mmCIF file of C-alpha atoms in Angstrom:
data_model
loop_
_atom_site.group_PDB
_atom_site.id
_atom_site.type_symbol
_atom_site.label_atom_id
_atom_site.label_comp_id
_atom_site.label_asym_id
_atom_site.label_seq_id
_atom_site.Cartn_x
_atom_site.Cartn_y
_atom_site.Cartn_z
ATOM 1 C CA MET A 1 77.684 109.359 117.656
ATOM 2 C CA LYS A 2 79.849 107.887 120.248
ATOM 3 C CA LYS A 3 83.225 107.474 118.103
ATOM 4 C CA THR A 4 84.753 104.257 120.016
ATOM 5 C CA LEU A 5 87.900 101.775 120.562
ATOM 6 C CA VAL A 6 87.864 98.407 120.505
ATOM 7 C CA PHE A 7 90.608 97.737 123.111
ATOM 8 C CA GLY A 8 92.072 94.516 123.149
ATOM 9 C CA ALA A 9 90.854 93.980 119.254
ATOM 10 C CA SER A 10 91.854 90.626 117.947
ATOM 11 C CA LEU A 11 91.333 89.215 113.990
ATOM 12 C CA ASN A 12 89.704 85.960 115.573
ATOM 13 C CA PRO A 13 86.096 85.902 113.618
ATOM 14 C CA ALA A 14 85.301 83.865 116.771
ATOM 15 C CA ARG A 15 86.435 86.707 119.744
ATOM 16 C CA TYR A 16 83.938 88.689 121.823
ATOM 17 C CA SER A 17 85.892 91.997 120.088
ATOM 18 C CA ASN A 18 85.841 91.318 117.090
ATOM 19 C CA LEU A 19 82.480 90.639 117.228
ATOM 20 C CA ALA A 20 81.752 94.267 119.110
ATOM 21 C CA ILE A 21 84.381 95.225 115.500
ATOM 22 C CA ARG A 22 81.113 94.510 113.349
ATOM 23 C CA ARG A 23 78.964 95.320 115.348
ATOM 24 C CA LEU A 24 79.987 98.852 116.085
ATOM 25 C CA VAL A 25 80.312 99.417 112.383
ATOM 26 C CA ASP A 26 76.831 97.194 111.413
ATOM 27 C CA SER A 27 75.275 100.372 114.226
ATOM 28 C CA GLY A 28 77.184 103.287 112.323
ATOM 29 C CA ILE A 29 78.826 103.849 115.323
ATOM 30 C CA GLU A 30 82.821 105.136 114.414
ATOM 31 C CA THR A 31 85.955 102.843 115.286
ATOM 32 C CA GLN A 32 88.740 102.741 115.976
ATOM 33 C CA ALA A 33 90.815 99.040 117.846
ATOM 34 C CA TYR A 34 93.732 98.433 119.928
ATOM 35 C CA GLY A 35 95.261 94.925 119.776
ATOM 36 C CA LEU A 36 98.091 92.824 119.413
ATOM 37 C CA ARG A 37 98.219 92.332 116.265
ATOM 38 C CA GLU A 38 97.424 94.470 113.806
ATOM 39 C CA GLY A 39 95.166 94.085 111.068
ATOM 40 C CA GLU A 40 91.850 95.133 109.826
ATOM 41 C CA VAL A 41 87.777 93.436 110.801
ATOM 42 C CA SER A 42 85.085 95.232 108.736
ATOM 43 C CA GLY A 43 87.332 97.755 107.656
ATOM 44 C CA VAL A 44 88.143 98.884 110.618
ATOM 45 C CA ASN A 45 91.709 98.543 111.014
ATOM 46 C CA ILE A 46 93.174 97.540 114.115
ATOM 47 C CA SER A 47 96.499 99.147 115.081
ATOM 48 C CA ASN A 48 99.351 98.311 117.976
ATOM 49 C CA ASN A 49 99.934 101.955 117.665
ATOM 50 C CA PHE A 50 98.150 104.635 120.457
ATOM 51 C CA ASP A 51 99.380 107.916 117.998
ATOM 52 C CA LYS A 52 96.673 106.300 115.492
ATOM 53 C CA ILE A 53 94.029 106.470 118.289
ATOM 54 C CA ASN A 54 92.319 110.097 118.755
ATOM 55 C CA HIS A 55 89.017 111.431 119.858
ATOM 56 C CA ILE A 56 87.694 108.764 121.390
ATOM 57 C CA HIS A 57 84.026 108.751 122.995
ATOM 58 C CA THR A 58 84.062 105.817 124.715
ATOM 59 C CA ILE A 59 87.040 103.008 124.644
ATOM 60 C CA THR A 60 85.363 98.943 125.121
ATOM 61 C CA LEU A 61 87.451 97.059 127.348
ATOM 62 C CA TYR A 62 88.365 93.444 126.159
ATOM 63 C CA LEU A 63 91.550 92.527 128.166
ATOM 64 C CA ASN A 64 91.384 91.204 131.365
ATOM 65 C CA PRO A 65 92.129 93.474 134.788
ATOM 66 C CA LYS A 66 95.745 91.793 134.802
ATOM 67 C CA ARG A 67 96.964 93.249 131.641
ATOM 68 C CA GLN A 68 95.397 96.234 132.085
ATOM 69 C CA GLU A 69 97.225 97.300 134.112
ATOM 70 C CA GLU A 70 100.537 98.438 131.539
ATOM 71 C CA TYR A 71 97.904 100.446 129.890
ATOM 72 C CA PHE A 72 95.973 102.858 132.650
ATOM 73 C CA ASN A 73 97.677 105.257 131.599
ATOM 74 C CA GLU A 74 97.518 105.501 127.859
ATOM 75 C CA LEU A 75 94.403 105.098 128.102
ATOM 76 C CA ILE A 76 93.225 107.628 130.783
ATOM 77 C CA SER A 77 94.811 110.056 128.861
ATOM 78 C CA LEU A 78 92.532 109.781 125.315
ATOM 79 C CA ALA A 79 89.980 110.744 128.165
ATOM 80 C CA PRO A 80 86.993 109.079 126.698
ATOM 81 C CA SER A 81 83.670 110.597 128.380
ATOM 82 C CA ARG A 82 83.003 106.270 129.345
ATOM 83 C CA VAL A 83 84.557 103.079 129.804
ATOM 84 C CA ILE A 84 83.018 99.793 129.235
ATOM 85 C CA PHE A 85 83.835 96.912 130.884
ATOM 86 C CA ASN A 86 82.919 93.882 128.505
ATOM 87 C CA PRO A 87 82.328 90.374 131.234
ATOM 88 C CA GLY A 88 85.825 89.505 132.353
ATOM 89 C CA THR A 89 87.021 93.127 131.995
ATOM 90 C CA GLU A 90 86.551 93.476 135.257
ATOM 91 C CA ASN A 91 88.954 95.768 138.093
ATOM 92 C CA PRO A 92 87.719 97.501 141.203
ATOM 93 C CA THR A 93 91.451 99.453 140.663
ATOM 94 C CA PHE A 94 90.697 100.917 137.734
ATOM 95 C CA TYR A 95 87.596 101.746 137.973
ATOM 96 C CA SER A 96 88.824 104.017 140.711
ATOM 97 C CA LEU A 97 91.829 105.423 139.080
ATOM 98 C CA LEU A 98 89.146 106.656 135.962
ATOM 99 C CA GLU A 99 86.523 108.410 138.159
ATOM 100 C CA LYS A 100 89.186 109.617 139.847
ATOM 101 C CA ASN A 101 89.306 111.301 136.336
ATOM 102 C CA GLY A 102 86.067 112.236 135.691
ATOM 103 C CA ILE A 103 85.397 109.233 133.115
ATOM 104 C CA GLU A 104 82.432 107.261 133.643
ATOM 105 C CA VAL A 105 82.350 103.591 135.082
ATOM 106 C CA ASP A 106 80.088 101.345 132.469
ATOM 107 C CA VAL A 107 80.254 97.676 134.278
ATOM 108 C CA ALA A 108 78.515 95.592 130.876
ATOM 109 C CA CYS A 109 78.150 94.394 127.890
ATOM 110 C CA THR A 110 78.779 95.970 124.712
ATOM 111 C CA LEU A 111 77.469 94.022 122.678
ATOM 112 C CA VAL A 112 74.090 93.482 124.994
ATOM 113 C CA LEU A 113 74.257 97.510 124.712
ATOM 114 C CA LEU A 114 73.902 97.277 121.589
ATOM 115 C CA SER A 115 71.653 94.590 120.801
ATOM 116 C CA THR A 116 68.778 96.456 122.944
ATOM 117 C CA GLY A 117 69.592 100.088 121.535
ATOM 118 C CA ARG A 118 71.498 101.382 125.020
ATOM 119 C CA TYR A 119 74.281 101.680 124.037
#
């Protein structure tokens, strides 16, 4: 399966990143999460430590473009196959960096991809 990192994960059940974790788990997709506050959502631990993140196929972003920049190198170093830019996270500068590193850029909504079976 496409082990996924939800980046910008929130403990707040009203946030889309939280819903994404729940839907990924419900879909049987192995999920890791990174956020500012540690905690747990649907059995997935939200970490604020990159050392606990490994073997990621897909990163789904829930972090605005201004805040992404400080994480460019760490995210690229995870060597994912693709990065999904959810609505509000679009970042052409980051697209270029990812593509130069052979990482697919997908400007889409993780929740829509899951609900339509195109994840």
